[in-house]
């Protein structure tokens, strides 16, 4: 069985930058520990926007510039980057909540073997849930797990709501 840990958008802007929260800061040590002890392939996603973000559909609904490519806020948290350094890992950019590239990369890396997929990161109620449901739809017979202790939502209530939706969609 091939094991994958998907580290969703653990970037400065979501932790202590433009859209940072206390809850995001609080999960950082647990996510670093999970990454450090994980045996398998790690895939980190980077929410990626450009200078014209405010003109995008997302920017019109969330008018807070964040994760603008090649800015400090776009980069992985230094602690997360250090934890994945030297491990079997990939970093992929995504310009929407769910990564269209992610399922194809997993399929290629699994090379026909059974998959075990775990997701951690930010934000539970936006990008984590989008990627988890995308992966569950793409790999319906695979175990898709979301670790609530290594995720934070926009608010604690939205985190809890996302975890309830994930459970109803047969994610662990």
Coordinates of N, CA, C and O in Angstrom, one line a residue:
X1 N 0.8 -1.2 0.0 CA 0.0 0.0 0.0 C 0.9 1.2 0.0 O 1.9 1.3 0.7
X2 N 0.5 2.2 -0.9 CA 1.3 3.5 -0.9 C 0.6 4.5 0.0 O -0.6 4.7 -0.1
X3 N 1.4 5.1 0.9 CA 0.9 6.1 1.8 C 1.2 7.5 1.4 O 2.4 7.7 1.0
X4 N 0.2 8.3 1.4 CA 0.4 9.7 1.0 C -0.1 10.7 2.2 O -1.2 10.4 2.7
X5 N 0.7 11.7 2.4 CA 0.2 12.8 3.3 C 0.1 14.0 2.5 O 1.1 14.5 1.9
X6 N -1.1 14.6 2.4 CA -1.3 15.8 1.7 C -1.3 17.0 2.7 O -2.2 17.0 3.6
X7 N -0.3 17.9 2.5 CA -0.2 19.0 3.4 C -0.8 20.2 2.6 O -0.2 20.7 1.7
X8 N -2.0 20.6 3.1 CA -2.7 21.6 2.3 C -2.4 23.0 2.8 O -2.7 23.4 3.9
X9 N -1.8 23.8 1.9 CA -1.7 25.3 2.1 C -1.2 25.8 3.4 O -1.7 26.7 4.0
X10 N -0.2 25.1 3.9 CA 0.5 25.5 5.2 C 1.4 26.7 4.9 O 2.6 26.6 5.1
X11 N 0.9 27.8 4.4 CA 1.6 28.9 3.9 C 1.5 30.1 4.9 O 0.5 30.1 5.7
X12 N 2.4 30.9 4.9 CA 2.5 32.1 5.8 C 1.2 32.9 5.9 O 0.7 33.2 6.9
X13 N 0.6 33.2 4.7 CA -0.6 34.0 4.7 C -1.7 33.3 5.4 O -2.6 34.0 5.9
X14 N -1.8 32.0 5.4 CA -2.9 31.3 6.1 C -2.6 31.1 7.6 O -3.5 30.7 8.4
X15 N -1.3 31.1 8.0 CA -0.9 30.9 9.4 C -0.9 32.1 10.2 O -1.7 32.3 11.1
X16 N 0.0 33.1 9.8 CA 0.1 34.3 10.6 C 0.2 35.5 9.7 O 0.6 36.6 10.1
X17 N -0.3 35.4 8.4 CA -0.3 36.5 7.5 C -1.6 37.1 7.2 O -2.5 37.1 8.2
X18 N -1.9 37.4 6.0 CA -3.1 38.1 5.6 C -4.4 37.4 6.1 O -5.4 38.1 6.4
X19 N -4.5 36.1 6.1 CA -5.7 35.4 6.5 C -5.4 34.5 7.7 O -6.1 33.5 7.9
X20 N -4.3 34.7 8.4 CA -3.9 33.9 9.5 C -4.9 33.9 10.7 O -5.7 34.9 10.8
X21 N -4.9 32.9 11.5 CA -5.8 32.8 12.7 C -5.0 32.2 13.8 O -3.9 31.5 13.6
X22 N -5.5 32.4 15.0 CA -4.8 31.8 16.2 C -4.9 30.2 16.1 O -3.9 29.6 16.4
X23 N -5.9 29.7 15.5 CA -6.1 28.3 15.4 C -5.0 27.7 14.4 O -4.5 26.6 14.6
X24 N -4.8 28.4 13.4 CA -3.8 28.0 12.4 C -2.4 28.0 13.0 O -1.6 27.1 12.8
X25 N -2.1 29.0 13.8 CA -0.8 29.1 14.5 C -0.7 27.9 15.5 O 0.3 27.2 15.6
X26 N -1.8 27.6 16.2 CA -1.8 26.5 17.2 C -1.6 25.1 16.6 O -1.0 24.3 17.3
X27 N -2.0 24.9 15.4 CA -1.8 23.5 14.8 C -0.4 23.3 14.2 O 0.0 22.2 13.9
X28 N 0.4 24.4 14.1 CA 1.7 24.3 13.4 C 2.6 23.2 14.1 O 3.1 22.4 13.4
X29 N 2.8 23.2 15.4 CA 3.6 22.2 16.0 C 3.2 20.7 15.7 O 4.0 19.9 15.4
X30 N 1.9 20.5 15.8 CA 1.3 19.2 15.5 C 1.5 18.8 14.1 O 1.8 17.6 13.8
X31 N 1.4 19.7 13.1 CA 1.6 19.4 11.7 C 3.1 19.1 11.5 O 3.4 18.1 10.7
X32 N 3.9 19.8 12.1 CA 5.4 19.6 11.9 C 5.7 18.2 12.4 O 6.4 17.4 11.8
X33 N 5.2 17.8 13.6 CA 5.4 16.5 14.2 C 4.9 15.4 13.3 O 5.5 14.4 13.0
X34 N 3.7 15.6 12.7 CA 3.1 14.6 11.8 C 3.9 14.4 10.6 O 4.2 13.3 10.2
X35 N 4.4 15.5 10.0 CA 5.2 15.4 8.8 C 6.5 14.7 9.1 O 7.0 13.9 8.4
X36 N 7.1 15.1 10.2 CA 8.4 14.6 10.6 C 8.4 13.0 10.8 O 9.3 12.3 10.5
X37 N 7.3 12.5 11.3 CA 7.2 11.1 11.6 C 6.5 10.3 10.5 O 6.5 9.1 10.6
X38 N 6.0 11.0 9.5 CA 5.3 10.3 8.4 C 6.3 9.5 7.5 O 7.3 9.9 7.1
X39 N 5.9 8.2 7.3 CA 6.6 7.4 6.4 C 5.8 7.1 5.1 O 4.8 6.5 5.2
X40 N 6.2 7.7 4.0 CA 5.5 7.7 2.8 C 5.8 8.9 2.0 O 6.8 9.6 2.3
X41 N 5.0 9.2 1.0 CA 5.2 10.4 0.2 C 4.3 11.5 0.6 O 3.2 11.4 1.0
X42 N 5.0 12.7 0.7 CA 4.3 13.9 1.1 C 4.1 14.8 -0.1 O 5.0 15.0 -0.9
X43 N 2.9 15.3 -0.2 CA 2.6 16.3 -1.2 C 2.0 17.6 -0.5 O 1.0 17.5 0.2
X44 N 2.8 18.7 -0.7 CA 2.3 19.9 -0.2 C 1.7 20.8 -1.3 O 2.3 20.8 -2.4
X45 N 0.6 21.4 -1.0 CA -0.1 22.2 -2.0 C 0.2 23.7 -1.6 O 0.4 24.0 -0.4
X46 N 0.3 24.5 -2.6 CA 0.5 26.0 -2.4 C -0.7 26.7 -3.1 O -0.8 26.6 -4.3
X47 N -1.5 27.3 -2.3 CA -2.5 28.2 -2.8 C -1.7 29.3 -3.6 O -0.8 29.9 -3.1
X48 N -2.1 29.5 -4.8 CA -1.3 30.4 -5.7 C -2.2 31.4 -6.4 O -3.0 31.0 -7.2
X49 N -1.9 32.6 -6.2 CA -2.6 33.7 -6.9 C -1.6 34.7 -7.5 O -0.4 34.5 -7.2
X50 N -2.2 35.6 -8.2 CA -1.3 36.5 -8.9 C -1.7 38.0 -8.6 O -2.7 38.2 -7.9
X51 N -1.0 38.9 -9.2 CA -1.3 40.3 -8.9 C -2.7 40.7 -9.2 O -3.2 41.7 -8.6
X52 N -3.3 40.1 -10.1 CA -4.7 40.4 -10.5 C -5.8 39.7 -9.6 O -6.9 39.6 -10.0
X53 N -5.4 39.2 -8.5 CA -6.2 38.4 -7.6 C -7.6 39.1 -7.4 O -8.6 38.4 -7.5
X54 N -7.6 40.3 -7.1 CA -8.9 41.0 -6.8 C -9.8 41.0 -8.0 O -11.1 41.2 -7.8
X55 N -9.4 40.8 -9.2 CA -10.2 40.7 -10.4 C -10.7 39.3 -10.6 O -11.6 39.1 -11.5
X56 N -10.2 38.3 -9.9 CA -10.7 36.9 -10.0 C -12.0 36.7 -9.3 O -12.5 37.5 -8.5
X57 N -12.7 35.6 -9.7 CA -14.0 35.3 -9.0 C -13.8 35.1 -7.5 O -14.6 35.6 -6.8
X58 N -12.7 34.5 -7.1 CA -12.5 34.3 -5.7 C -12.2 35.7 -5.0 O -12.7 36.0 -4.0
X59 N -11.4 36.5 -5.7 CA -11.0 37.8 -5.2 C -12.2 38.8 -5.0 O -12.2 39.6 -4.1
X60 N -13.2 38.5 -5.8 CA -14.5 39.4 -5.7 C -15.3 39.0 -4.5 O -16.0 39.8 -3.9
X61 N -15.2 37.7 -4.1 CA -15.9 37.2 -2.9 C -15.1 37.3 -1.6 O -15.6 37.4 -0.5
X62 N -13.8 37.2 -1.8 CA -12.8 37.4 -0.6 C -11.8 38.4 -1.0 O -10.7 38.1 -1.5
X63 N -12.1 39.7 -0.8 CA -11.2 40.7 -1.3 C -10.0 41.0 -0.4 O -9.8 42.1 0.1
X64 N -9.3 39.9 -0.1 CA -8.1 40.0 0.7 C -6.9 39.4 -0.1 O -6.9 38.1 -0.2
X65 N -6.1 40.2 -0.7 CA -5.0 39.6 -1.4 C -4.1 38.7 -0.5 O -3.8 39.0 0.6
X66 N -3.9 37.5 -1.0 CA -3.1 36.5 -0.2 C -2.5 35.5 -1.2 O -2.9 35.3 -2.3
X67 N -1.4 34.9 -0.7 CA -0.7 33.8 -1.4 C -0.4 34.3 -2.9 O -0.5 33.5 -3.8
X68 N 0.1 35.5 -3.0 CA 0.5 36.0 -4.3 C 1.8 35.4 -4.6 O 2.8 35.5 -3.8
X69 N 1.9 34.7 -5.8 CA 3.1 33.9 -6.1 C 4.4 34.7 -5.9 O 4.5 35.9 -6.3
X70 N 5.4 34.1 -5.3 CA 6.7 34.6 -5.1 C 6.8 35.6 -4.0 O 7.8 36.3 -3.8
X71 N 5.7 35.8 -3.2 CA 5.8 36.7 -2.1 C 6.0 35.9 -0.8 O 5.9 34.6 -0.8
X72 N 6.4 36.5 0.3 CA 6.7 35.8 1.5 C 5.4 35.1 2.0 O 5.5 33.9 2.5
X73 N 4.3 35.7 1.8 CA 3.0 35.0 2.3 C 2.7 33.8 1.5 O 1.9 32.9 2.0
X74 N 3.2 33.6 0.3 CA 2.9 32.5 -0.6 C 3.7 31.3 -0.2 O 3.3 30.1 -0.4
X75 N 4.9 31.5 0.4 CA 5.8 30.4 0.7 C 5.2 29.5 1.9 O 4.5 30.0 2.7
X76 N 5.7 28.2 1.8 CA 5.4 27.4 3.0 C 6.0 27.9 4.2 O 7.0 28.6 4.2
X77 N 5.3 27.7 5.3 CA 5.9 28.1 6.6 C 7.3 27.5 6.7 O 7.5 26.4 6.3
X78 N 8.2 28.3 7.2 CA 9.6 27.7 7.4 C 9.7 26.4 8.1 O 10.4 25.5 7.8
X79 N 8.8 26.2 9.2 CA 8.8 25.0 9.9 C 8.3 23.8 9.1 O 8.9 22.7 9.2
X80 N 7.3 24.1 8.3 CA 6.8 23.0 7.4 C 7.8 22.7 6.3 O 8.1 21.5 6.0
X81 N 8.4 23.7 5.7 CA 9.4 23.5 4.7 C 10.6 22.6 5.3 O 11.1 21.7 4.6
X82 N 11.0 23.0 6.5 CA 12.1 22.2 7.1 C 11.7 20.8 7.4 O 12.5 19.8 7.3
X83 N 10.4 20.5 7.8 CA 10.0 19.2 8.1 C 9.9 18.3 6.9 O 10.2 17.1 7.0
X84 N 9.6 18.9 5.7 CA 9.5 18.0 4.5 C 10.9 17.9 3.8 O 11.1 17.0 3.0
X85 N 11.8 18.7 4.1 CA 13.2 18.7 3.5 C 13.8 17.3 3.8 O 13.8 16.8 4.9
X86 N 14.3 16.7 2.7 CA 14.9 15.4 2.8 C 14.0 14.2 2.8 O 14.4 13.1 2.7
X87 N 12.7 14.5 2.8 CA 11.7 13.4 2.7 C 11.3 13.2 1.2 O 11.5 14.1 0.4
X88 N 10.6 12.1 0.9 CA 10.0 11.9 -0.4 C 8.8 12.9 -0.5 O 7.8 12.6 0.1
X89 N 9.0 14.0 -1.3 CA 7.9 14.9 -1.3 C 7.8 15.7 -2.6 O 8.8 15.7 -3.4
X90 N 6.7 16.2 -2.8 CA 6.4 17.0 -4.0 C 5.7 18.3 -3.5 O 4.9 18.3 -2.5
X91 N 5.8 19.4 -4.2 CA 5.1 20.6 -3.9 C 4.4 21.0 -5.2 O 5.0 21.1 -6.3
X92 N 3.1 21.2 -5.1 CA 2.3 21.6 -6.3 C 1.5 22.9 -6.0 O 1.1 23.1 -4.9
X93 N 1.4 23.7 -7.0 CA 0.7 24.9 -6.9 C -0.7 24.6 -7.4 O -1.0 23.8 -8.3
X94 N -1.7 25.4 -6.8 CA -3.1 25.3 -7.2 C -3.7 26.7 -7.1 O -3.3 27.4 -6.2
X95 N -4.5 27.0 -8.1 CA -5.1 28.3 -8.1 C -6.6 28.3 -7.8 O -7.3 29.3 -8.1
X96 N -7.0 27.2 -7.2 CA -8.4 27.1 -6.8 C -8.4 26.2 -5.5 O -7.4 25.7 -5.1
X97 N -9.6 26.1 -4.9 CA -9.6 25.4 -3.6 C -9.1 24.0 -3.7 O -8.3 23.5 -2.9
X98 N -9.6 23.2 -4.7 CA -9.1 21.8 -4.9 C -8.2 21.8 -6.0 O -8.3 22.4 -7.1
X99 N -7.1 20.9 -5.9 CA -6.1 20.8 -6.9 C -6.6 19.8 -8.0 O -6.8 18.6 -7.7
X100 N -6.7 20.3 -9.2 CA -7.0 19.4 -10.3 C -5.9 18.4 -10.6 O -6.1 17.4 -11.1
X101 N -4.6 18.8 -10.3 CA -3.5 18.0 -10.6 C -3.3 16.9 -9.5 O -2.7 15.8 -9.9
X102 N -3.7 17.1 -8.3 CA -3.5 16.2 -7.2 C -3.9 14.7 -7.5 O -3.1 13.8 -7.3
X103 N -5.1 14.4 -7.9 CA -5.5 13.0 -8.2 C -4.6 12.4 -9.2 O -4.3 11.2 -9.1
X104 N -4.3 13.1 -10.2 CA -3.5 12.5 -11.3 C -2.0 12.2 -10.8 O -1.5 11.2 -11.2
X105 N -1.5 13.1 -10.0 CA -0.2 12.8 -9.4 C -0.2 11.6 -8.5 O 0.7 10.7 -8.6
X106 N -1.2 11.5 -7.7 CA -1.4 10.3 -6.8 C -1.5 9.0 -7.6 O -0.9 8.0 -7.3
X107 N -2.3 9.1 -8.7 CA -2.5 7.9 -9.5 C -1.2 7.5 -10.1 O -0.8 6.3 -10.1
X108 N -0.4 8.4 -10.6 CA 0.9 8.1 -11.2 C 1.8 7.6 -10.1 O 2.5 6.5 -10.4
X109 N 1.9 8.2 -9.0 CA 2.8 7.8 -7.9 C 2.4 6.4 -7.3 O 3.3 5.6 -6.9
X110 N 1.2 6.1 -7.3 CA 0.7 4.8 -6.7 C 1.0 3.7 -7.7 O 1.2 2.5 -7.2
X111 N 1.1 4.0 -9.0 CA 1.4 2.9 -9.9 C 0.7 1.6 -9.8 O 1.2 0.6 -9.7
X112 N -0.7 1.8 -9.6 CA -1.5 0.6 -9.5 C -1.7 0.0 -8.1 O -2.5 -0.9 -7.9
X113 N -0.9 0.5 -7.1 CA -1.0 0.0 -5.8 C -2.2 0.6 -5.1 O -2.6 1.7 -5.4
X114 N -2.7 0.0 -4.0 CA -3.7 0.6 -3.2 C -3.2 1.8 -2.5 O -2.0 2.0 -2.2
X115 N -4.1 2.8 -2.3 CA -3.7 4.1 -1.7 C -4.2 4.3 -0.3 O -5.4 3.9 0.0
X116 N -3.5 4.9 0.6 CA -3.9 5.4 1.8 C -3.6 6.9 1.8 O -2.4 7.3 1.6
X117 N -4.6 7.8 2.0 CA -4.4 9.2 1.8 C -4.8 9.9 3.1 O -6.0 9.7 3.6
X118 N -3.9 10.7 3.6 CA -4.3 11.6 4.8 C -4.1 13.0 4.5 O -3.1 13.4 3.8
X119 N -5.0 13.9 4.9 CA -4.8 15.3 4.6 C -4.7 16.1 6.0 O -5.4 15.7 6.9
X120 N -3.9 17.1 5.9 CA -3.8 18.0 7.1 C -3.6 19.4 6.5 O -3.3 19.5 5.3
X121 N -3.9 20.4 7.3 CA -3.6 21.8 6.8 C -4.7 22.8 6.9 O -5.6 22.7 7.8
X122 N -4.8 23.7 6.0 CA -5.6 24.9 6.1 C -6.4 25.1 4.8 O -5.8 24.8 3.7
X123 N -7.5 25.6 4.8 CA -8.4 25.7 5.9 C -9.4 24.5 5.8 O -9.8 24.2 4.7
X124 N -9.7 24.0 6.9 CA -10.6 22.7 6.9 C -11.8 22.9 6.0 O -12.2 22.0 5.3
X125 N -12.5 24.0 6.2 CA -13.8 24.3 5.5 C -13.7 24.8 4.1 O -14.7 25.0 3.5
X126 N -12.5 25.0 3.6 CA -12.3 25.4 2.2 C -11.4 24.5 1.4 O -11.9 23.6 0.7
X127 N -10.2 24.6 1.6 CA -9.3 23.8 0.7 C -9.1 22.4 1.2 O -8.9 21.5 0.4
X128 N -9.1 22.1 2.5 CA -8.9 20.8 3.0 C -10.1 19.9 2.5 O -9.9 18.9 1.9
X129 N -11.3 20.4 2.8 CA -12.5 19.7 2.4 C -12.6 19.5 0.9 O -13.0 18.4 0.4
X130 N -12.3 20.5 0.1 CA -12.3 20.5 -1.3 C -11.4 19.4 -1.8 O -11.8 18.6 -2.7
X131 N -10.2 19.3 -1.3 CA -9.2 18.3 -1.8 C -9.6 16.9 -1.3 O -9.5 15.9 -2.0
X132 N -10.1 16.8 -0.1 CA -10.5 15.5 0.5 C -11.6 14.9 -0.3 O -11.6 13.7 -0.7
X133 N -12.6 15.7 -0.6 CA -13.8 15.2 -1.4 C -13.4 14.9 -2.8 O -13.9 13.9 -3.4
X134 N -12.6 15.7 -3.4 CA -12.1 15.4 -4.8 C -11.3 14.1 -4.8 O -11.6 13.3 -5.7
X135 N -10.5 13.8 -3.8 CA -9.7 12.6 -3.8 C -10.6 11.4 -3.5 O -10.5 10.3 -4.0
X136 N -11.6 11.6 -2.6 CA -12.6 10.5 -2.3 C -13.4 10.2 -3.5 O -13.7 9.0 -3.8
X137 N -13.8 11.2 -4.3 CA -14.5 10.9 -5.6 C -13.6 10.2 -6.6 O -14.1 9.3 -7.3
X138 N -12.4 10.6 -6.7 CA -11.5 10.0 -7.6 C -11.0 8.6 -7.2 O -10.8 7.8 -8.1
X139 N -10.9 8.4 -5.9 CA -10.4 7.1 -5.4 C -11.4 6.6 -4.4 O -11.2 6.5 -3.2
X140 N -12.6 6.2 -4.8 CA -13.7 5.8 -3.9 C -13.4 4.6 -3.0 O -14.0 4.5 -1.9
X141 N -12.6 3.7 -3.4 CA -12.3 2.6 -2.6 C -11.1 2.8 -1.6 O -10.7 2.0 -0.8
X142 N -10.4 4.0 -1.7 CA -9.3 4.2 -0.9 C -9.7 4.9 0.4 O -10.7 5.6 0.5
X143 N -8.9 4.7 1.4 CA -9.1 5.4 2.7 C -8.6 6.8 2.5 O -7.5 7.1 2.2
X144 N -9.5 7.8 2.8 CA -9.2 9.2 2.8 C -9.4 9.7 4.3 O -10.6 9.7 4.7
X145 N -8.4 10.1 4.9 CA -8.4 10.5 6.3 C -8.1 12.0 6.4 O -7.2 12.5 5.7
X146 N -8.8 12.7 7.3 CA -8.4 14.1 7.6 C -8.2 14.2 9.1 O -9.1 13.8 9.9
X147 N -7.0 14.6 9.5 CA -6.6 14.7 10.9 C -7.1 16.0 11.5 O -6.5 17.1 11.2
X148 N -8.2 16.0 12.3 CA -8.7 17.3 12.8 C -7.7 18.1 13.7 O -7.8 19.3 13.8
X149 N -6.8 17.4 14.3 CA -5.8 18.0 15.2 C -4.7 18.8 14.4 O -4.0 19.6 15.0
X150 N -4.7 18.5 13.1 CA -3.7 19.1 12.2 C -4.3 20.0 11.2 O -3.8 20.2 10.1
X151 N -5.5 20.4 11.4 CA -6.3 21.3 10.5 C -6.9 22.4 11.3 O -7.2 22.3 12.5
X152 N -7.1 23.5 10.7 CA -7.9 24.6 11.3 C -8.8 25.2 10.2 O -8.4 25.3 9.0
X153 N -9.9 25.6 10.6 CA -10.9 26.2 9.7 C -10.8 27.7 9.8 O -10.1 28.3 10.7
X154 N -11.6 28.4 9.0 CA -11.7 29.9 9.1 C -12.1 30.3 10.5 O -11.7 31.2 11.1
X155 N -13.0 29.4 11.1 CA -13.5 29.6 12.5 C -13.5 28.2 13.1 O -13.6 27.2 12.3
X156 N -13.5 28.0 14.4 CA -13.7 26.7 15.0 C -15.0 26.0 14.6 O -15.0 24.8 14.3
X157 N -16.1 26.8 14.5 CA -17.4 26.3 14.1 C -17.3 25.7 12.7 O -17.9 24.7 12.4
X158 N -16.7 26.5 11.8 CA -16.6 26.0 10.4 C -15.7 24.8 10.3 O -15.9 23.9 9.4
X159 N -14.7 24.7 11.1 CA -13.8 23.5 11.1 C -14.7 22.3 11.5 O -14.6 21.2 10.9
X160 N -15.5 22.4 12.6 CA -16.3 21.3 13.1 C -17.3 20.9 12.0 O -17.6 19.7 11.8
X161 N -17.9 21.9 11.3 CA -18.9 21.6 10.3 C -18.3 20.9 9.1 O -18.8 19.9 8.6
X162 N -17.1 21.3 8.8 CA -16.4 20.6 7.7 C -16.0 19.1 8.0 O -16.2 18.2 7.2
X163 N -15.6 18.9 9.3 CA -15.3 17.6 9.7 C -16.6 16.7 9.7 O -16.5 15.5 9.3
X164 N -17.7 17.3 10.0 CA -19.0 16.5 10.0 C -19.4 16.2 8.5 O -19.8 15.1 8.3
X165 N -19.2 17.1 7.6 CA -19.4 16.8 6.2 C -18.5 15.7 5.7 O -18.9 14.8 5.0
X166 N -17.2 15.8 6.1 CA -16.3 14.8 5.6 C -16.7 13.4 6.1 O -16.6 12.5 5.4
X167 N -17.1 13.3 7.4 CA -17.6 12.0 7.9 C -18.8 11.5 7.1 O -18.8 10.3 6.8
X168 N -19.7 12.4 6.8 CA -20.9 12.0 6.0 C -20.5 11.5 4.6 O -21.3 10.8 4.0
X169 N -19.4 12.0 4.1 CA -18.9 11.6 2.8 C -17.9 10.4 2.8 O -17.2 10.2 1.9
X170 N -17.9 9.7 3.9 CA -17.1 8.5 4.1 C -15.6 8.8 4.2 O -14.8 7.9 3.8
X171 N -15.2 10.0 4.6 CA -13.8 10.2 4.9 C -13.7 10.0 6.4 O -14.6 10.2 7.2
X172 N -12.5 9.5 6.8 CA -12.2 9.1 8.2 C -11.7 10.3 8.9 O -10.8 11.0 8.4

